[in-house]
Amino acid sequence: MNKKTRKKNRSQILPIIILVLLALVSLPFIYMNNIVKGDKILNNVSIGKINVSNLTKEEAKQALGQKFSFGNVTLNDAGVTYDYNLSENGFNYDIDKSVEDAFNVGRDGNVIQNILVAFGHSTGKKTDIPLDYNDDYAGLENWFNEIAQKANIDPVNPTISVSGAGIVVVPGVKGKIVDVEALKANVKQEIEKNSDGQDIVLDLPVKTVDPYIKEEQLSKINGIIGKYSTKYPTSDVARSMNVAVTAKKMNGILLMPGDQGSFMSHLGPVNEKAGFKAAKIIINNEYVDGIGGGVCQVSSTMYNALLRSGLDVTARSNHTFPIGYVPLGLDATVADPAPDMKYKNNYPFPIYITNSAGGGYMTTTIYGNRELAKKVDITTEVLETIPSDVVYKDDPTLPEGKEVVDDNGHIGYKVVSYKTIDGKKTVIARSNYKMTPKIILRGTKKAEPGTEQAQQPKAMQATSNDPNSELHQSALPIF
């Protein structure tokens, strides 16, 4: 073969070689491009560790739907269980989105990028698509809070029991509170790692809560440091019942050092639902039936016991008129919602107050530390006595010349009370009792001609100006 012939053959073979090489290079690209343009997910692609290689979208959705779901959350608390269905309360896997993300592997770039990704997956590269889910953690947290309201147990403080056996400290009881923050973290962690629909079962995380008051604090109470009694007429059944109801509601008051107490806050509403009856009270200077007549006898008795125990009384009002069951200047009127009597434990030890009523006697007893309590002497001084004015009112219904006492009125007083501690005398309070005039009705009716008017004795009202009389019980608008 001559040189010319060989050259001609080479020129014919070279294009063939080039075509073969191009085919060898392009065929994989064409193959990969066909795969990319197909309707199946690339090889070595998974969703949530579940292999979805070479599956269509619908096939992948069916496969995932059988694998992924949300179950129940069950919380155990000492034999009590609480259940919550996640699927029915806003928790569901977004399978459509995850499948779409898996399908887009090798399809979301340009042609060259997509082919390279497809080639990589065909030679062993793997891609795992996280399984997205929708949630309603706000609703789940509301459920946690509802559980906490049911499961939380307030601690019970120790208290005092007084009986014939003496003063006994009754032990307290620890409480518990649900650790909502720990509960949220625990449940969320389980939800995120559990995707196969299994139920989540956990113990309810709780914290122990100690009583606010310690038993050793109450052990400092060793005796009576103040006591006072008043007498009430048992013949007034309704009023006696009100005194008894009030005493019961005000019984067993514990004041820690620095604590402040409110008579009306502790007593609560004064109404028929609370057990109070209608008895005599004063409204607009007149005795009328009103709910709660007699409550002030308890507050006044307690006031005197508080003073004699050395406790601070931070708010107190005297009655409008003097009352009969305590001395002038030593009464304390209360009403719903005001005025109120307030007091404070100014001692470094606890105070325990009992109130009792029965047999016509109302008694307040205050317990504390006898060695540390102050010795208090209570005295009063009447600074001024204001006699009742006399006011005449003409009455055309009475015969001329006849006089009838319509209202005996009230003597007014200005009184100051003192306490003496360690020889030092200080003012407790100043009390002003209102004077009201004596009202006398004077007849102006003329006698008819030919008749003689008989002289009638003056009628006197059965009231008394004596400050120790039980008739002067209360003031505007007190009980």
One Martini backbone bead per residue (centre of mass of N, CA, C, O) as a GRO file, in nm:
protein
  479
    1MET     BB    1   0.096   0.037   0.024
    2ASN     BB    2   0.076   0.341  -0.026
    3LYS     BB    3   0.096   0.648   0.100
    4LYS     BB    4  -0.169   0.754  -0.016
    5THR     BB    5  -0.359   0.532   0.090
    6ARG     BB    6  -0.306   0.559   0.397
    7LYS     BB    7  -0.408   0.847   0.421
    8LYS     BB    8  -0.698   0.786   0.334
    9ASN     BB    9  -0.773   0.589   0.561
   10ARG     BB   10  -0.731   0.777   0.799
   11SER     BB   11  -0.948   0.985   0.710
   12GLN     BB   12  -1.183   0.769   0.749
   13ILE     BB   13  -1.139   0.672   1.053
   14LEU     BB   14  -1.143   0.926   1.235
   15PRO     BB   15  -1.450   0.988   1.239
   16ILE     BB   16  -1.527   0.722   1.368
   17ILE     BB   17  -1.376   0.757   1.631
   18ILE     BB   18  -1.517   1.014   1.715
   19LEU     BB   19  -1.803   0.896   1.720
   20VAL     BB   20  -1.744   0.682   1.930
   21LEU     BB   21  -1.652   0.871   2.154
   22LEU     BB   22  -1.910   1.039   2.167
   23ALA     BB   23  -2.090   0.805   2.239
   24LEU     BB   24  -1.947   0.718   2.499
   25VAL     BB   25  -1.994   0.998   2.637
   26SER     BB   26  -2.311   1.053   2.580
   27LEU     BB   27  -2.472   0.811   2.678
   28PRO     BB   28  -2.470   0.863   2.986
   29PHE     BB   29  -2.601   1.139   2.963
   30ILE     BB   30  -2.855   1.041   2.827
   31TYR     BB   31  -2.933   0.846   3.047
   32MET     BB   32  -2.939   1.051   3.281
   33ASN     BB   33  -3.142   1.242   3.149
   34ASN     BB   34  -3.370   1.038   3.140
   35ILE     BB   35  -3.388   1.004   3.441
   36VAL     BB   36  -3.442   1.299   3.517
   37LYS     BB   37  -3.705   1.299   3.316
   38GLY     BB   38  -3.845   1.122   3.486
   39ASP     BB   39  -4.087   0.964   3.740
   40LYS     BB   40  -3.837   0.902   3.931
   41ILE     BB   41  -3.652   0.844   4.186
   42LEU     BB   42  -3.354   0.833   4.269
   43ASN     BB   43  -3.094   0.676   4.358
   44ASN     BB   44  -3.025   0.678   4.696
   45VAL     BB   45  -3.308   0.775   4.816
   46SER     BB   46  -3.435   0.918   5.123
   47ILE     BB   47  -3.695   0.919   5.392
   48GLY     BB   48  -3.636   0.894   5.699
   49LYS     BB   49  -3.463   0.621   5.614
   50ILE     BB   50  -3.649   0.567   5.369
   51ASN     BB   51  -3.656   0.391   5.084
   52VAL     BB   52  -3.723   0.565   4.744
   53SER     BB   53  -3.603   0.426   4.516
   54ASN     BB   54  -3.751   0.422   4.207
   55LEU     BB   55  -4.001   0.598   4.279
   56THR     BB   56  -4.280   0.726   4.269
   57LYS     BB   57  -4.464   0.947   4.424
   58GLU     BB   58  -4.700   0.758   4.498
   59GLU     BB   59  -4.527   0.527   4.604
   60ALA     BB   60  -4.390   0.693   4.828
   61LYS     BB   61  -4.644   0.776   4.982
   62GLN     BB   62  -4.736   0.490   5.052
   63ALA     BB   63  -4.482   0.406   5.206
   64LEU     BB   64  -4.492   0.634   5.421
   65GLY     BB   65  -4.786   0.602   5.530
   66GLN     BB   66  -4.705   0.317   5.666
   67LYS     BB   67  -4.469   0.448   5.863
   68PHE     BB   68  -4.603   0.736   5.923
   69SER     BB   69  -4.702   0.854   6.254
   70PHE     BB   70  -4.918   0.951   6.520
   71GLY     BB   71  -4.967   0.911   6.845
   72ASN     BB   72  -4.978   0.889   7.178
   73VAL     BB   73  -4.988   1.066   7.487
   74THR     BB   74  -4.868   0.930   7.800
   75LEU     BB   75  -4.932   1.020   8.141
   76ASN     BB   76  -4.789   0.948   8.458
   77ASP     BB   77  -4.953   0.978   8.803
   78ALA     BB   78  -4.985   0.779   9.042
   79GLY     BB   79  -5.218   0.613   8.854
   80VAL     BB   80  -5.255   0.858   8.670
   81THR     BB   81  -5.390   0.930   8.346
   82TYR     BB   82  -5.284   1.101   8.038
   83ASP     BB   83  -5.432   1.179   7.717
   84TYR     BB   84  -5.294   1.237   7.370
   85ASN     BB   85  -5.385   1.306   7.037
   86LEU     BB   86  -5.191   1.409   6.788
   87SER     BB   87  -5.352   1.369   6.517
   88GLU     BB   88  -5.613   1.533   6.648
   89ASN     BB   89  -5.388   1.790   6.730
   90GLY     BB   90  -5.196   1.895   6.464
   91PHE     BB   91  -5.036   1.621   6.398
   92ASN     BB   92  -4.843   1.592   6.086
   93TYR     BB   93  -4.712   1.462   5.806
   94ASP     BB   94  -4.530   1.604   5.520
   95ILE     BB   95  -4.519   1.400   5.262
   96ASP     BB   96  -4.544   1.569   5.006
   97LYS     BB   97  -4.291   1.743   5.054
   98SER     BB   98  -4.081   1.517   5.086
   99VAL     BB   99  -4.126   1.389   4.807
  100GLU     BB  100  -4.063   1.640   4.643
  101ASP     BB  101  -3.771   1.666   4.747
  102ALA     BB  102  -3.678   1.389   4.644
  103PHE     BB  103  -3.748   1.431   4.340
  104ASN     BB  104  -3.550   1.696   4.314
  105VAL     BB  105  -3.320   1.520   4.302
  106GLY     BB  106  -3.159   1.615   4.008
  107ARG     BB  107  -3.384   1.876   3.926
  108ASP     BB  108  -3.276   2.179   4.054
  109GLY     BB  109  -3.086   2.227   3.812
  110ASN     BB  110  -2.898   2.206   3.571
  111VAL     BB  111  -2.816   1.980   3.342
  112ILE     BB  112  -2.533   1.914   3.443
  113GLN     BB  113  -2.600   1.894   3.744
  114ASN     BB  114  -2.814   1.671   3.724
  115ILE     BB  115  -2.634   1.456   3.590
  116LEU     BB  116  -2.421   1.446   3.816
  117VAL     BB  117  -2.613   1.360   4.040
  118ALA     BB  118  -2.716   1.102   3.904
  119PHE     BB  119  -2.440   0.971   3.879
  120GLY     BB  120  -2.370   0.966   4.176
  121HIS     BB  121  -2.618   0.783   4.264
  122SER     BB  122  -2.529   0.544   4.067
  123THR     BB  123  -2.234   0.530   4.248
  124GLY     BB  124  -2.342   0.578   4.584
  125LYS     BB  125  -2.478   0.822   4.646
  126LYS     BB  126  -2.647   0.984   4.930
  127THR     BB  127  -2.995   1.083   5.020
  128ASP     BB  128  -3.158   1.242   5.302
  129ILE     BB  129  -3.484   1.324   5.376
  130PRO     BB  130  -3.651   1.505   5.578
  131LEU     BB  131  -3.935   1.474   5.784
  132ASP     BB  132  -4.195   1.663   5.773
  133TYR     BB  133  -4.400   1.853   6.021
  134ASN     BB  134  -4.689   1.923   6.178
  135ASP     BB  135  -4.781   2.149   6.451
  136ASP     BB  136  -4.918   2.193   6.813
  137TYR     BB  137  -4.763   2.314   7.081
  138ALA     BB  138  -4.971   2.501   7.206
  139GLY     BB  139  -5.184   2.284   7.263
  140LEU     BB  140  -4.997   2.104   7.431
  141GLU     BB  141  -4.940   2.316   7.652
  142ASN     BB  142  -5.229   2.343   7.748
  143TRP     BB  143  -5.242   2.053   7.848
  144PHE     BB  144  -5.023   2.076   8.057
  145ASN     BB  145  -5.168   2.296   8.227
  146GLU     BB  146  -5.416   2.126   8.293
  147ILE     BB  147  -5.264   1.910   8.446
  148ALA     BB  148  -5.140   2.092   8.661
  149GLN     BB  149  -5.410   2.178   8.790
  150LYS     BB  150  -5.474   1.878   8.878
  151ALA     BB  151  -5.186   1.775   9.006
  152ASN     BB  152  -5.151   1.990   9.186
  153ILE     BB  153  -5.022   2.025   9.529
  154ASP     BB  154  -5.064   2.179   9.805
  155PRO     BB  155  -4.927   2.262  10.075
  156VAL     BB  156  -4.943   2.184  10.425
  157ASN     BB  157  -4.949   2.349  10.696
  158PRO     BB  158  -4.874   2.372  10.992
  159THR     BB  159  -5.039   2.358  11.314
  160ILE     BB  160  -5.270   2.429  11.575
  161SER     BB  161  -5.365   2.254  11.879
  162VAL     BB  162  -5.630   2.304  12.120
  163SER     BB  163  -5.647   2.142  12.440
  164GLY     BB  164  -5.636   1.955  12.721
  165ALA     BB  165  -5.334   1.870  12.625
  166GLY     BB  166  -5.279   2.137  12.480
  167ILE     BB  167  -5.015   2.228  12.274
  168VAL     BB  168  -5.024   2.128  11.927
  169VAL     BB  169  -4.837   2.017  11.656
  170VAL     BB  170  -4.942   1.996  11.329
  171PRO     BB  171  -4.842   1.849  11.070
  172GLY     BB  172  -4.741   1.876  10.762
  173VAL     BB  173  -4.770   1.879  10.392
  174LYS     BB  174  -4.652   1.795  10.107
  175GLY     BB  175  -4.615   1.900   9.784
  176LYS     BB  176  -4.689   1.945   9.425
  177ILE     BB  177  -4.530   2.012   9.097
  178VAL     BB  178  -4.534   2.061   8.772
  179ASP     BB  179  -4.279   2.029   8.525
  180VAL     BB  180  -4.337   2.185   8.240
  181GLU     BB  181  -4.061   2.222   8.103
  182ALA     BB  182  -3.976   1.924   8.115
  183LEU     BB  183  -4.222   1.816   7.966
  184LYS     BB  184  -4.178   1.958   7.697
  185ALA     BB  185  -3.896   1.839   7.637
  186ASN     BB  186  -3.965   1.535   7.649
  187VAL     BB  187  -4.190   1.524   7.432
  188LYS     BB  188  -4.036   1.651   7.196
  189GLN     BB  189  -3.813   1.439   7.183
  190GLU     BB  190  -4.004   1.199   7.119
  191ILE     BB  191  -4.133   1.309   6.861
  192GLU     BB  192  -3.862   1.342   6.690
  193LYS     BB  193  -3.779   1.016   6.729
  194ASN     BB  194  -4.092   0.939   6.672
  195SER     BB  195  -4.235   0.804   6.346
  196ASP     BB  196  -4.414   0.511   6.387
  197GLY     BB  197  -4.676   0.559   6.592
  198GLN     BB  198  -4.590   0.539   6.866
  199ASP     BB  199  -4.636   0.555   7.183
  200ILE     BB  200  -4.605   0.797   7.442
  201VAL     BB  201  -4.445   0.712   7.756
  202LEU     BB  202  -4.468   0.902   8.063
  203ASP     BB  203  -4.360   1.056   8.336
  204LEU     BB  204  -4.455   1.291   8.549
  205PRO     BB  205  -4.296   1.579   8.619
  206VAL     BB  206  -4.200   1.653   8.958
  207LYS     BB  207  -4.220   1.869   9.245
  208THR     BB  208  -4.136   1.937   9.561
  209VAL     BB  209  -4.331   2.103   9.823
  210ASP     BB  210  -4.282   2.289  10.084
  211PRO     BB  211  -4.378   2.423  10.349
  212TYR     BB  212  -4.374   2.743  10.461
  213ILE     BB  213  -4.412   2.621  10.734
  214LYS     BB  214  -4.249   2.531  11.027
  215GLU     BB  215  -4.257   2.335  11.302
  216GLU     BB  216  -4.036   2.484  11.472
  217GLN     BB  217  -4.185   2.753  11.477
  218LEU     BB  218  -4.445   2.655  11.641
  219SER     BB  219  -4.288   2.561  11.904
  220LYS     BB  220  -4.290   2.859  12.034
  221ILE     BB  221  -4.569   2.792  12.123
  222ASN     BB  222  -4.666   2.799  12.496
  223GLY     BB  223  -4.913   3.022  12.529
  224ILE     BB  224  -5.083   3.271  12.685
  225ILE     BB  225  -5.097   3.643  12.595
  226GLY     BB  226  -5.421   3.673  12.538
  227LYS     BB  227  -5.748   3.781  12.683
  228TYR     BB  228  -6.113   3.801  12.601
  229SER     BB  229  -6.445   3.891  12.732
  230THR     BB  230  -6.796   3.878  12.644
  231LYS     BB  231  -7.137   3.968  12.671
  232TYR     BB  232  -7.449   3.808  12.564
  233PRO     BB  233  -7.779   3.784  12.467
  234THR     BB  234  -7.960   3.484  12.427
  235SER     BB  235  -8.249   3.597  12.358
  236ASP     BB  236  -8.104   3.678  12.093
  237VAL     BB  237  -8.087   3.455  11.856
  238ALA     BB  238  -7.976   3.586  11.597
  239ARG     BB  239  -7.733   3.727  11.726
  240SER     BB  240  -7.606   3.474  11.851
  241MET     BB  241  -7.555   3.338  11.578
  242ASN     BB  242  -7.365   3.554  11.463
  243VAL     BB  243  -7.149   3.526  11.675
  244ALA     BB  244  -7.091   3.224  11.624
  245VAL     BB  245  -7.021   3.240  11.323
  246THR     BB  246  -6.787   3.440  11.351
  247ALA     BB  247  -6.612   3.279  11.548
  248LYS     BB  248  -6.569   3.037  11.359
  249LYS     BB  249  -6.436   3.197  11.119
  250MET     BB  250  -6.214   3.328  11.340
  251ASN     BB  251  -6.083   3.055  11.381
  252GLY     BB  252  -5.753   2.979  11.352
  253ILE     BB  253  -5.524   3.207  11.353
  254LEU     BB  254  -5.219   3.247  11.167
  255LEU     BB  255  -4.919   3.434  11.264
  256MET     BB  256  -4.646   3.535  11.135
  257PRO     BB  257  -4.383   3.708  11.129
  258GLY     BB  258  -4.522   4.010  10.987
  259ASP     BB  259  -4.801   3.949  10.968
  260GLN     BB  260  -5.121   4.032  10.826
  261GLY     BB  261  -5.454   4.118  10.930
  262SER     BB  262  -5.809   4.070  10.834
  263PHE     BB  263  -6.119   4.053  10.934
  264MET     BB  264  -6.288   4.064  10.663
  265SER     BB  265  -6.115   3.871  10.494
  266HIS     BB  266  -6.156   3.627  10.685
  267LEU     BB  267  -6.468   3.627  10.702
  268GLY     BB  268  -6.620   3.755  10.473
  269PRO     BB  269  -6.920   3.746  10.376
  270VAL     BB  270  -7.227   3.918  10.479
  271ASN     BB  271  -7.470   3.667  10.459
  272GLU     BB  272  -7.698   3.422  10.426
  273LYS     BB  273  -7.511   3.214  10.283
  274ALA     BB  274  -7.300   3.239  10.539
  275GLY     BB  275  -7.522   3.232  10.804
  276PHE     BB  276  -7.670   3.495  10.840
  277LYS     BB  277  -7.874   3.710  11.030
  278ALA     BB  278  -8.130   3.899  11.139
  279ALA     BB  279  -8.048   4.204  11.312
  280LYS     BB  280  -7.961   4.458  11.500
  281ILE     BB  281  -7.911   4.778  11.356
  282ILE     BB  282  -7.760   5.086  11.241
  283ILE     BB  283  -7.954   5.328  11.049
  284ASN     BB  284  -7.982   5.645  11.062
  285ASN     BB  285  -8.020   5.630  11.386
  286GLU     BB  286  -8.156   5.337  11.351
  287TYR     BB  287  -8.325   5.055  11.440
  288VAL     BB  288  -8.263   4.765  11.242
  289ASP     BB  289  -8.291   4.509  11.032
  290GLY     BB  290  -7.984   4.314  10.977
  291ILE     BB  291  -7.730   4.159  10.839
  292GLY     BB  292  -7.508   4.076  11.117
  293GLY     BB  293  -7.587   4.119  11.394
  294GLY     BB  294  -7.280   4.093  11.610
  295VAL     BB  295  -6.998   4.109  11.476
  296CYS     BB  296  -6.873   4.343  11.656
  297GLN     BB  297  -6.827   4.172  11.910
  298VAL     BB  298  -6.591   4.015  11.795
  299SER     BB  299  -6.404   4.250  11.712
  300SER     BB  300  -6.393   4.378  12.000
  301THR     BB  301  -6.281   4.136  12.150
  302MET     BB  302  -6.028   4.103  11.974
  303TYR     BB  303  -5.910   4.381  12.023
  304ASN     BB  304  -5.852   4.342  12.328
  305ALA     BB  305  -5.664   4.097  12.295
  306LEU     BB  306  -5.453   4.230  12.116
  307LEU     BB  307  -5.367   4.451  12.311
  308ARG     BB  308  -5.290   4.250  12.556
  309SER     BB  309  -5.059   4.102  12.368
  310GLY     BB  310  -4.899   4.339  12.188
  311LEU     BB  311  -5.031   4.390  11.930
  312ASP     BB  312  -5.080   4.534  11.627
  313VAL     BB  313  -5.313   4.792  11.540
  314THR     BB  314  -5.368   4.938  11.212
  315ALA     BB  315  -5.699   4.913  11.216
  316ARG     BB  316  -5.962   5.134  11.355
  317SER     BB  317  -6.310   5.172  11.458
  318ASN     BB  318  -6.552   5.336  11.600
  319HIS     BB  319  -6.844   5.384  11.699
  320THR     BB  320  -7.090   5.609  11.698
  321PHE     BB  321  -7.180   5.458  11.952
  322PRO     BB  322  -7.203   5.327  12.234
  323ILE     BB  323  -7.131   5.020  12.393
  324GLY     BB  324  -7.186   4.744  12.628
  325TYR     BB  325  -6.934   4.513  12.603
  326VAL     BB  326  -6.736   4.763  12.616
  327PRO     BB  327  -6.545   5.004  12.674
  328LEU     BB  328  -6.471   5.302  12.623
  329GLY     BB  329  -6.242   5.294  12.343
  330LEU     BB  330  -6.272   4.943  12.294
  331ASP     BB  331  -6.387   4.940  12.011
  332ALA     BB  332  -6.478   4.755  11.689
  333THR     BB  333  -6.577   4.833  11.381
  334VAL     BB  334  -6.760   4.654  11.121
  335ALA     BB  335  -6.786   4.593  10.758
  336ASP     BB  336  -6.944   4.525  10.442
  337PRO     BB  337  -6.633   4.620  10.349
  338ALA     BB  338  -6.666   4.874  10.550
  339PRO     BB  339  -6.496   4.868  10.801
  340ASP     BB  340  -6.179   4.765  10.941
  341MET     BB  341  -5.968   4.522  11.101
  342LYS     BB  342  -5.617   4.549  11.169
  343TYR     BB  343  -5.320   4.333  11.198
  344LYS     BB  344  -4.993   4.260  11.365
  345ASN     BB  345  -4.700   4.066  11.384
  346ASN     BB  346  -4.437   4.196  11.603
  347TYR     BB  347  -4.314   3.925  11.647
  348PRO     BB  348  -4.063   3.649  11.650
  349PHE     BB  349  -4.334   3.486  11.671
  350PRO     BB  350  -4.597   3.307  11.659
  351ILE     BB  351  -4.960   3.333  11.610
  352TYR     BB  352  -5.262   3.221  11.788
  353ILE     BB  353  -5.618   3.237  11.710
  354THR     BB  354  -5.911   3.228  11.912
  355ASN     BB  355  -6.273   3.173  11.870
  356SER     BB  356  -6.559   3.188  12.098
  357ALA     BB  357  -6.912   3.075  12.142
  358GLY     BB  358  -7.108   3.057  12.453
  359GLY     BB  359  -7.336   3.111  12.700
  360GLY     BB  360  -7.297   3.438  12.648
  361TYR     BB  361  -6.987   3.409  12.544
  362MET     BB  362  -6.709   3.596  12.421
  363THR     BB  363  -6.385   3.458  12.305
  364THR     BB  364  -6.040   3.561  12.305
  365THR     BB  365  -5.737   3.380  12.213
  366ILE     BB  366  -5.378   3.424  12.259
  367TYR     BB  367  -5.095   3.269  12.119
  368GLY     BB  368  -4.749   3.220  12.242
  369ASN     BB  369  -4.467   3.360  12.392
  370ARG     BB  370  -4.435   3.413  12.724
  371GLU     BB  371  -4.134   3.516  12.749
  372LEU     BB  372  -4.156   3.737  12.493
  373ALA     BB  373  -4.390   3.877  12.581
  374LYS     BB  374  -4.574   4.144  12.657
  375LYS     BB  375  -4.658   4.367  12.916
  376VAL     BB  376  -4.996   4.485  12.928
  377ASP     BB  377  -5.164   4.803  12.986
  378ILE     BB  378  -5.509   4.902  12.988
  379THR     BB  379  -5.643   5.234  12.924
  380THR     BB  380  -5.884   5.500  12.998
  381GLU     BB  381  -6.015   5.834  12.885
  382VAL     BB  382  -6.245   6.082  12.956
  383LEU     BB  383  -6.248   6.401  12.814
  384GLU     BB  384  -6.564   6.407  12.713
  385THR     BB  385  -6.901   6.514  12.782
  386ILE     BB  386  -7.205   6.506  12.574
  387PRO     BB  387  -7.494   6.618  12.606
  388SER     BB  388  -7.810   6.603  12.526
  389ASP     BB  389  -8.016   6.751  12.344
  390VAL     BB  390  -8.324   6.938  12.324
  391VAL     BB  391  -8.600   6.853  12.106
  392TYR     BB  392  -8.881   7.007  11.975
  393LYS     BB  393  -9.191   6.866  11.835
  394ASP     BB  394  -9.458   6.916  11.663
  395ASP     BB  395  -9.786   6.742  11.719
  396PRO     BB  396 -10.106   6.717  11.577
  397THR     BB  397 -10.188   6.427  11.715
  398LEU     BB  398 -10.153   6.566  11.982
  399PRO     BB  399 -10.245   6.691  12.256
  400GLU     BB  400 -10.247   6.963  12.409
  401GLY     BB  401  -9.961   6.937  12.635
  402LYS     BB  402  -9.841   6.685  12.520
  403GLU     BB  403  -9.559   6.462  12.597
  404VAL     BB  404  -9.318   6.276  12.388
  405VAL     BB  405  -9.070   6.048  12.375
  406ASP     BB  406  -8.900   5.958  12.079
  407ASP     BB  407  -8.584   6.024  12.164
  408ASN     BB  408  -8.313   5.997  12.386
  409GLY     BB  409  -8.057   5.963  12.260
  410HIS     BB  410  -7.699   6.060  12.277
  411ILE     BB  411  -7.418   6.053  12.435
  412GLY     BB  412  -7.120   6.213  12.415
  413TYR     BB  413  -6.768   6.120  12.338
  414LYS     BB  414  -6.422   6.160  12.452
  415VAL     BB  415  -6.162   5.920  12.387
  416VAL     BB  416  -5.871   5.765  12.540
  417SER     BB  417  -5.619   5.524  12.473
  418TYR     BB  418  -5.391   5.302  12.656
  419LYS     BB  419  -5.047   5.184  12.678
  420THR     BB  420  -4.839   4.982  12.902
  421ILE     BB  421  -4.478   4.939  12.860
  422ASP     BB  422  -4.236   4.935  13.072
  423GLY     BB  423  -4.366   5.224  13.182
  424LYS     BB  424  -4.478   5.303  12.895
  425LYS     BB  425  -4.698   5.555  12.778
  426THR     BB  426  -4.941   5.517  12.514
  427VAL     BB  427  -5.125   5.585  12.244
  428ILE     BB  428  -5.374   5.426  12.064
  429ALA     BB  429  -5.662   5.596  12.070
  430ARG     BB  430  -5.928   5.796  11.931
  431SER     BB  431  -6.269   5.856  12.047
  432ASN     BB  432  -6.582   5.942  11.880
  433TYR     BB  433  -6.902   6.007  12.009
  434LYS     BB  434  -7.211   6.067  11.918
  435MET     BB  435  -7.437   6.320  11.945
  436THR     BB  436  -7.787   6.298  12.020
  437PRO     BB  437  -8.091   6.413  12.042
  438LYS     BB  438  -8.363   6.478  12.228
  439ILE     BB  439  -8.695   6.376  12.142
  440ILE     BB  440  -8.989   6.588  12.166
  441LEU     BB  441  -9.326   6.559  12.160
  442ARG     BB  442  -9.570   6.824  12.088
  443GLY     BB  443  -9.881   6.903  12.139
  444THR     BB  444 -10.147   7.080  11.911
  445LYS     BB  445 -10.421   6.967  11.974
  446LYS     BB  446 -10.730   7.070  12.003
  447ALA     BB  447 -10.993   7.088  12.193
  448GLU     BB  448 -11.310   7.022  12.199
  449PRO     BB  449 -11.595   7.154  12.260
  450GLY     BB  450 -11.700   7.033  12.583
  451THR     BB  451 -11.418   6.919  12.646
  452GLU     BB  452 -11.188   6.735  12.857
  453GLN     BB  453 -10.856   6.715  12.909
  454ALA     BB  454 -10.661   6.472  12.995
  455GLN     BB  455 -10.406   6.394  13.196
  456GLN     BB  456 -10.096   6.283  13.074
  457PRO     BB  457  -9.843   6.095  13.084
  458LYS     BB  458  -9.529   6.064  13.009
  459ALA     BB  459  -9.368   5.912  12.748
  460MET     BB  460  -9.119   5.661  12.750
  461GLN     BB  461  -8.844   5.538  12.609
  462ALA     BB  462  -8.673   5.216  12.590
  463THR     BB  463  -8.400   5.376  12.643
  464SER     BB  464  -8.037   5.439  12.673
  465ASN     BB  465  -7.740   5.630  12.787
  466ASP     BB  466  -7.589   5.397  12.879
  467PRO     BB  467  -7.280   5.272  12.781
  468ASN     BB  468  -7.357   4.969  12.910
  469SER     BB  469  -7.577   4.923  12.720
  470GLU     BB  470  -7.713   4.695  12.488
  471LEU     BB  471  -7.858   4.912  12.302
  472HIS     BB  472  -7.556   5.006  12.234
  473GLN     BB  473  -7.408   4.848  11.953
  474SER     BB  474  -7.407   5.049  11.696
  475ALA     BB  475  -7.336   5.181  11.365
  476LEU     BB  476  -7.268   5.338  11.091
  477PRO     BB  477  -7.327   5.040  10.912
  478ILE     BB  478  -7.330   4.838  11.147
  479PHE     BB  479  -7.351   4.525  11.350
   0.00000   0.00000   0.00000
